Structures are given as structure tokens and as C-alpha cells.
Coordinates of N, CA and C in Angstrom, one line a residue:
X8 N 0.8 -1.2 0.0 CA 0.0 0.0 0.0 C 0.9 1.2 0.0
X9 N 0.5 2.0 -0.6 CA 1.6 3.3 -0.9 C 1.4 4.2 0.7
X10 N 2.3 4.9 0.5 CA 2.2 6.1 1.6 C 2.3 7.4 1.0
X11 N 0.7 8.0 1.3 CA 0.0 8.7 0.9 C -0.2 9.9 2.3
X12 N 0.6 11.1 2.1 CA 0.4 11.9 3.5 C -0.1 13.2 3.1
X13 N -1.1 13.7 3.3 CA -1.8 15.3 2.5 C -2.1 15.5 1.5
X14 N -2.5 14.0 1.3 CA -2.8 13.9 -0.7 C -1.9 13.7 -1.4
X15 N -0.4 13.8 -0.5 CA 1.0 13.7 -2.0 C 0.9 11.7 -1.9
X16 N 1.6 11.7 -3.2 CA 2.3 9.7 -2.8 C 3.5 10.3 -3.2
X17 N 3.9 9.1 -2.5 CA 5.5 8.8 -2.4 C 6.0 8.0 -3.4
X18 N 6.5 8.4 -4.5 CA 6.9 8.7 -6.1 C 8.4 7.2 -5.7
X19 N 9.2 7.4 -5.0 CA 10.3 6.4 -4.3 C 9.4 5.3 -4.0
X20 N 8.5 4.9 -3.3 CA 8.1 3.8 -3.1 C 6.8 3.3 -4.1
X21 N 6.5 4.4 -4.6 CA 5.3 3.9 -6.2 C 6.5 2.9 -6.9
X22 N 7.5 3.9 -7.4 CA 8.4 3.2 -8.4 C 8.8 1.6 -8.3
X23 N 9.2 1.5 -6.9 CA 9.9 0.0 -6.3 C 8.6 -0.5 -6.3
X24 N 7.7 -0.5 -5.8 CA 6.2 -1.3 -5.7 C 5.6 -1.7 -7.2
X25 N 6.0 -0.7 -8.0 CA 5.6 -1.3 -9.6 C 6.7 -2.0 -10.0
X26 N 7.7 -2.2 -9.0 CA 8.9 -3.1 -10.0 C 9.6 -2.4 -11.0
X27 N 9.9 -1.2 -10.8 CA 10.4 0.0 -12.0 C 12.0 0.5 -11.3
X28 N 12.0 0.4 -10.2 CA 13.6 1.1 -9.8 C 14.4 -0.1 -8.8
X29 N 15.2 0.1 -8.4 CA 16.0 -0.4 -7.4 C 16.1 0.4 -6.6
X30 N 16.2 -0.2 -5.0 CA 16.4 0.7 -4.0 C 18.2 1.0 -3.9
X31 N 18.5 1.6 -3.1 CA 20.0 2.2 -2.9 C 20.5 1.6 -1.7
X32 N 19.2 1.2 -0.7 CA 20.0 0.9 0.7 C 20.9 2.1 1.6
X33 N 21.0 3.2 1.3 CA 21.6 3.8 1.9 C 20.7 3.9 3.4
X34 N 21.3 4.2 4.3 CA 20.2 4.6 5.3 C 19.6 6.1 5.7
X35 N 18.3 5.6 5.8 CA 17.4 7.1 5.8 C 16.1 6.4 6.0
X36 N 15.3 7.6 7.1 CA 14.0 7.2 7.3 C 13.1 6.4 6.5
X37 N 12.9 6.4 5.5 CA 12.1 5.8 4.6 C 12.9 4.2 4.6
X38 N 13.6 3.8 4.6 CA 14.8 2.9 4.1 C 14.1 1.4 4.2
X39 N 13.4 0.8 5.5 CA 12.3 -0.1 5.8 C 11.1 -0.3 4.8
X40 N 10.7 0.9 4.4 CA 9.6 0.9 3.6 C 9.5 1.0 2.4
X41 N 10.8 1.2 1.9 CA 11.8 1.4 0.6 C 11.5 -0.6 0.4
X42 N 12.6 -0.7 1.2 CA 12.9 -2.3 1.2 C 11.3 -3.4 0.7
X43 N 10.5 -3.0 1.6 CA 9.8 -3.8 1.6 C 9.2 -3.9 0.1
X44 N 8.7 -2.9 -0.4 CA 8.4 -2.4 -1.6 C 9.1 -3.2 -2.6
X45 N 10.3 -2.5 -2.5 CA 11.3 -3.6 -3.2 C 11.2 -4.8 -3.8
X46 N 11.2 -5.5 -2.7 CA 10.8 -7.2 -2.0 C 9.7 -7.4 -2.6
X47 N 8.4 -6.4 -2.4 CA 6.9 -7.0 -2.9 C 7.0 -7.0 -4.6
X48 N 7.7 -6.2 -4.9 CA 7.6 -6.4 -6.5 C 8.3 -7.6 -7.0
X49 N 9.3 -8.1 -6.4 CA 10.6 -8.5 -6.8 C 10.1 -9.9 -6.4
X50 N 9.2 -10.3 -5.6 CA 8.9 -11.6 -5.1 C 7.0 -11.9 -6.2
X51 N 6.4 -10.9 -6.5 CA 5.9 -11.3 -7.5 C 6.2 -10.8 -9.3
X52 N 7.2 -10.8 -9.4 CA 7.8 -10.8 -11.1 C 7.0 -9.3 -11.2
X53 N 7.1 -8.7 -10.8 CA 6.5 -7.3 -11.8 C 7.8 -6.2 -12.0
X54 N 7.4 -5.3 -13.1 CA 8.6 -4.9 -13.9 C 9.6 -5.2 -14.4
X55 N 10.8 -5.2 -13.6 CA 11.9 -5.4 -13.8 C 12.4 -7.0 -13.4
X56 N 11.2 -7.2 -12.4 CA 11.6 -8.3 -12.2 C 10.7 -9.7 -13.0
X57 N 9.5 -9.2 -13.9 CA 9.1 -10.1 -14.8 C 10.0 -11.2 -14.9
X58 N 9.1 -12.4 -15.3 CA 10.3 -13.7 -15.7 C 10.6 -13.2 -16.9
X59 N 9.6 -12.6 -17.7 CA 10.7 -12.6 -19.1 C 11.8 -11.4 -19.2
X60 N 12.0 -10.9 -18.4 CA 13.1 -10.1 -18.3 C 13.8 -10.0 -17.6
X61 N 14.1 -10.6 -16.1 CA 14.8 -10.8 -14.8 C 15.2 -12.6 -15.2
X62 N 16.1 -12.7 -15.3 CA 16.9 -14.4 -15.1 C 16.2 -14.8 -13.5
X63 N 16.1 -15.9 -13.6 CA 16.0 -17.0 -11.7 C 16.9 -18.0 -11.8
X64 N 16.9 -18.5 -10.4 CA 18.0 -19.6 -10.6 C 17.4 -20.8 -11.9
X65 N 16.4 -20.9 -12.2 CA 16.2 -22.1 -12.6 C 16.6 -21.9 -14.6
X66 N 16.9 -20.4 -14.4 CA 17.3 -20.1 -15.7 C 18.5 -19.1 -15.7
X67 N 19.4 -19.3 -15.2 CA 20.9 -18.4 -14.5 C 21.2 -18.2 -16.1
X68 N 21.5 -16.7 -16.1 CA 22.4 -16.0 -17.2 C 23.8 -17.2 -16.9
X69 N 24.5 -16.8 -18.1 CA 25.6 -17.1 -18.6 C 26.7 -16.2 -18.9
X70 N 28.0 -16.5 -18.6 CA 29.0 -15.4 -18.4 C 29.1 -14.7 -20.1
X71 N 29.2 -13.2 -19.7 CA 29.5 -12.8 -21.4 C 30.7 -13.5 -21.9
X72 N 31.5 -13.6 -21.2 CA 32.7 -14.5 -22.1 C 32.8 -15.5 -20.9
X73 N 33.0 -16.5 -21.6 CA 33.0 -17.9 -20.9 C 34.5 -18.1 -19.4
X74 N 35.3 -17.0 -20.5 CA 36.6 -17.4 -19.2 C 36.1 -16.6 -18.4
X75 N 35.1 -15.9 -17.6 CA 34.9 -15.2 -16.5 C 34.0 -15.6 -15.9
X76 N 34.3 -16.6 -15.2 CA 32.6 -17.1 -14.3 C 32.1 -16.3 -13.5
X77 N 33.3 -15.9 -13.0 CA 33.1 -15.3 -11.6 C 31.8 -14.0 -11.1
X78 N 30.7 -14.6 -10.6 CA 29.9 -13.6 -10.4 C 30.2 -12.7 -9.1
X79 N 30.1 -11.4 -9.5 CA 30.5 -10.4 -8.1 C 28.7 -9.9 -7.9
X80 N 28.5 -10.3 -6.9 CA 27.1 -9.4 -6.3 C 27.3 -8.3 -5.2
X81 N 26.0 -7.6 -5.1 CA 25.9 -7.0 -3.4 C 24.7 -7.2 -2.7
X82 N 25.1 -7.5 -1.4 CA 24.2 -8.0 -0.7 C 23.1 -7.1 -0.8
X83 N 21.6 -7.6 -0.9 CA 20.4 -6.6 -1.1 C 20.6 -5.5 0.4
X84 N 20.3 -6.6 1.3 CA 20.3 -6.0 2.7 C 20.9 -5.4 3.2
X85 N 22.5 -5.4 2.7 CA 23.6 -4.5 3.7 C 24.8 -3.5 2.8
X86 N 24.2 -4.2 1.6 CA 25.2 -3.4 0.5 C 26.8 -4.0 0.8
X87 N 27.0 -4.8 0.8 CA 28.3 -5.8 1.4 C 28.5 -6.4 -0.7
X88 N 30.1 -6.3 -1.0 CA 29.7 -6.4 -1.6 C 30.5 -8.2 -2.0
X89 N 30.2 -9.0 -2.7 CA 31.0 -10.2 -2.8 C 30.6 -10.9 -4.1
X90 N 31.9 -11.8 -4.1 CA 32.3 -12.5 -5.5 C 32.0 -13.8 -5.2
X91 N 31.5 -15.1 -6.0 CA 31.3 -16.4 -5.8 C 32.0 -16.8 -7.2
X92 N 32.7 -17.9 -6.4 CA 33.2 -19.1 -8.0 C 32.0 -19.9 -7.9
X93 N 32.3 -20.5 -9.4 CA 31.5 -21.8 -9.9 C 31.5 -22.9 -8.8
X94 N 32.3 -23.3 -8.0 CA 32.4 -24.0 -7.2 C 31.8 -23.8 -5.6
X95 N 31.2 -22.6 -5.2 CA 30.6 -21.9 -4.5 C 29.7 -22.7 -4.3
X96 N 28.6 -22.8 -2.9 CA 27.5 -23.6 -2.6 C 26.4 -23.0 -3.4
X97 N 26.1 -21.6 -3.4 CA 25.1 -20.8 -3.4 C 25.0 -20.4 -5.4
X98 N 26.3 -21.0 -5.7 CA 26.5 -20.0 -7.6 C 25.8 -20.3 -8.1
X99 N 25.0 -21.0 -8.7 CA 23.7 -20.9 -9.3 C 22.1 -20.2 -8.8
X100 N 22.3 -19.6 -7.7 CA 21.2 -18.9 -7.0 C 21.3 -17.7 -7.4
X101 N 23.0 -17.1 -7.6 CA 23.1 -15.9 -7.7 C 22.9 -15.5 -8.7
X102 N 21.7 -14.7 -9.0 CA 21.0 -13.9 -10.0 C 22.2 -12.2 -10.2
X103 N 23.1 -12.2 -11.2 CA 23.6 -10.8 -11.5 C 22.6 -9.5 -11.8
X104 N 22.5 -8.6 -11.4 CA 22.3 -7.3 -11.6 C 22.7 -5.7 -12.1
X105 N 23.5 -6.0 -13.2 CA 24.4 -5.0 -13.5 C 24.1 -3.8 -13.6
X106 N 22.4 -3.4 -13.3 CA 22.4 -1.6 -13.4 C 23.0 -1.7 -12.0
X107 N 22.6 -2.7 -11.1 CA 23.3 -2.2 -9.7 C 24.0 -2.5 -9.2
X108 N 25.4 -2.7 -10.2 CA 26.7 -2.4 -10.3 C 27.5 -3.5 -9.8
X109 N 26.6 -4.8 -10.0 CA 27.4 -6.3 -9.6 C 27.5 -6.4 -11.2
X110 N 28.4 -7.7 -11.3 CA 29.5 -7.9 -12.4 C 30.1 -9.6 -12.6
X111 N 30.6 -9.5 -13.7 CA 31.4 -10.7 -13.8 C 33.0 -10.2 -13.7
X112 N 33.5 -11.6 -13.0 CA 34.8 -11.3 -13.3 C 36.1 -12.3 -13.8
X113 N 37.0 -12.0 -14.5 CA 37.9 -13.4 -14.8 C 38.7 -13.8 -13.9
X114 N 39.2 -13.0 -13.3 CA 39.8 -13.5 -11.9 C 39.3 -12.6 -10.8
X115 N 39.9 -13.3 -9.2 CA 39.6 -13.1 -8.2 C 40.1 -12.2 -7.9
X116 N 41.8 -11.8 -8.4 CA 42.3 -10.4 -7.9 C 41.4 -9.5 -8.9
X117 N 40.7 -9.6 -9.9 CA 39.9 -8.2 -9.9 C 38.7 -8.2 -9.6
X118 N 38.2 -9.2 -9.0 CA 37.0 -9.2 -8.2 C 37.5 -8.1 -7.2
X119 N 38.7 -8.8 -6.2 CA 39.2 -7.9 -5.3 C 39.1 -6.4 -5.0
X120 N 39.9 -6.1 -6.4 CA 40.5 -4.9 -6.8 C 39.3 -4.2 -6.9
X121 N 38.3 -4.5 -7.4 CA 37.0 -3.5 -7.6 C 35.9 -3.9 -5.8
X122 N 36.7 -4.3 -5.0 CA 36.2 -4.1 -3.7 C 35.0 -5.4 -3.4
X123 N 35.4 -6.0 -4.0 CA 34.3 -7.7 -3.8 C 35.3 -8.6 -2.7
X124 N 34.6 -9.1 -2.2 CA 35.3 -10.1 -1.1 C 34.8 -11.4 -1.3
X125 N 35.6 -12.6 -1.3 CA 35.2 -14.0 -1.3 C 34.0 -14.1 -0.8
X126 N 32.8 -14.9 -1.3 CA 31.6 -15.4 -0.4 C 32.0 -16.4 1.1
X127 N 31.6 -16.3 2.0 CA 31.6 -17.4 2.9 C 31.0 -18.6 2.4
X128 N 30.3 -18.6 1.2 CA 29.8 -19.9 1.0 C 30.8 -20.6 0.2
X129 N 32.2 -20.2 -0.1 CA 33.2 -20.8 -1.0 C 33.7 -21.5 -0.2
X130 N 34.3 -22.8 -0.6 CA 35.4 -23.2 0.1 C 36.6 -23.0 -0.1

């Protein structure tokens, strides 16, 4: 349900509730209700996150060039940001997002280098 105060709506959480933006995570009063919004679109396929236009695990993108498996994500919740190998528990779950600035990479030192840290789910 939007938040609606003196007749205005809140244009930030219309967006993410239609599935049209990404949130930023930064912190700030709205930030909880940002999230959830987020989450509601994103857990039923609308906009951005449609199946025909968002990948799921059961249909994982594929590296643009093959020698770079390496997916670099950021955590939704904390903005943490981390790299998984093929060999990771979790690498086929991880869905890439490149407007929001996760990536592939060929190796680990430039995972590094661009500020990604090994997953804990690696061995």
C-alpha cells in the first residue's frame, strides 16, 4: 500500500512497488519501507523483475565471455559487496544485476580490486 500523506504519494516507493527502480540501501528514514516495496515487486515478477526479463536460478544467465565465471554481487540488505566461483555452494542462486553495479569477473584479484570479497559460501 503506498504512503499517501496530505494527498501527495511517495513517487520512491510507487516506483519500487511497480517493479520499475532499485532501491539504494543507503540509510534514511524511509529505508524499511523502501525495502519492503522492493521485496513486494521482486517476489511477485513485476517490472523489472518479470520472468521474461529478470533471469532465476532455474534459468541463470551465462558469463558474457566464458573465461569469466566469476559472479560479483551486493548483498540486497547491507550493500556488502561479494564474489562467488563456480564452485561456491550458493552459484547458481546468484541472480547478476548490472544496473546495480554487480559484475562478472575473470579473476579473483579483480574481483578484489574492484572491492568484492570471497563469499563465505566458498570453500
Amino acid at each position: 500500500m503506498a504512503l499517501v500523506s496530505q494527498g501527495k504519494t511517495f513517487v520512491n516507493q510507487e516506483m519500487l512497488l511497480a517493479g520499475w527502480a532499485n532501491p539504494d540501501y543507503k540509510k534514511n528514514s524511509q529505508r524499511d519501507l523502501l525495502t519492503a516495496a522492493y521485496h513486494e515487486a521482486k517476489n511477485n515478477n513485476l517490472g523489472l523483475w518479470s520472468l521474461c526479463v529478470y533471469p532465476s536460478p532455474s534459468n541463470p544467465p551465462t558469463p558474457p565471455n566464458p573465461s569469466c565465471p566469476i559472479k560479483a554481487n551486493i548483498d540486497a540488505g547491507t550493500g556488502q559487496k561479494f564474489y562467488h566461483l563456480p564452485n561456491c555452494q550458493h552459484y547458481n542462486e546468484v541472480i547478476l544485476n548490472t544496473a546495480y553495479g554487480e559484475s562478472w569477473f575473470c579473476t579473483e584479484k579483480d574481483a578484489l580490486a574492484a572491492g568484492f570479497k570471497k563469499s563465505v559460501t566458498c570453500n
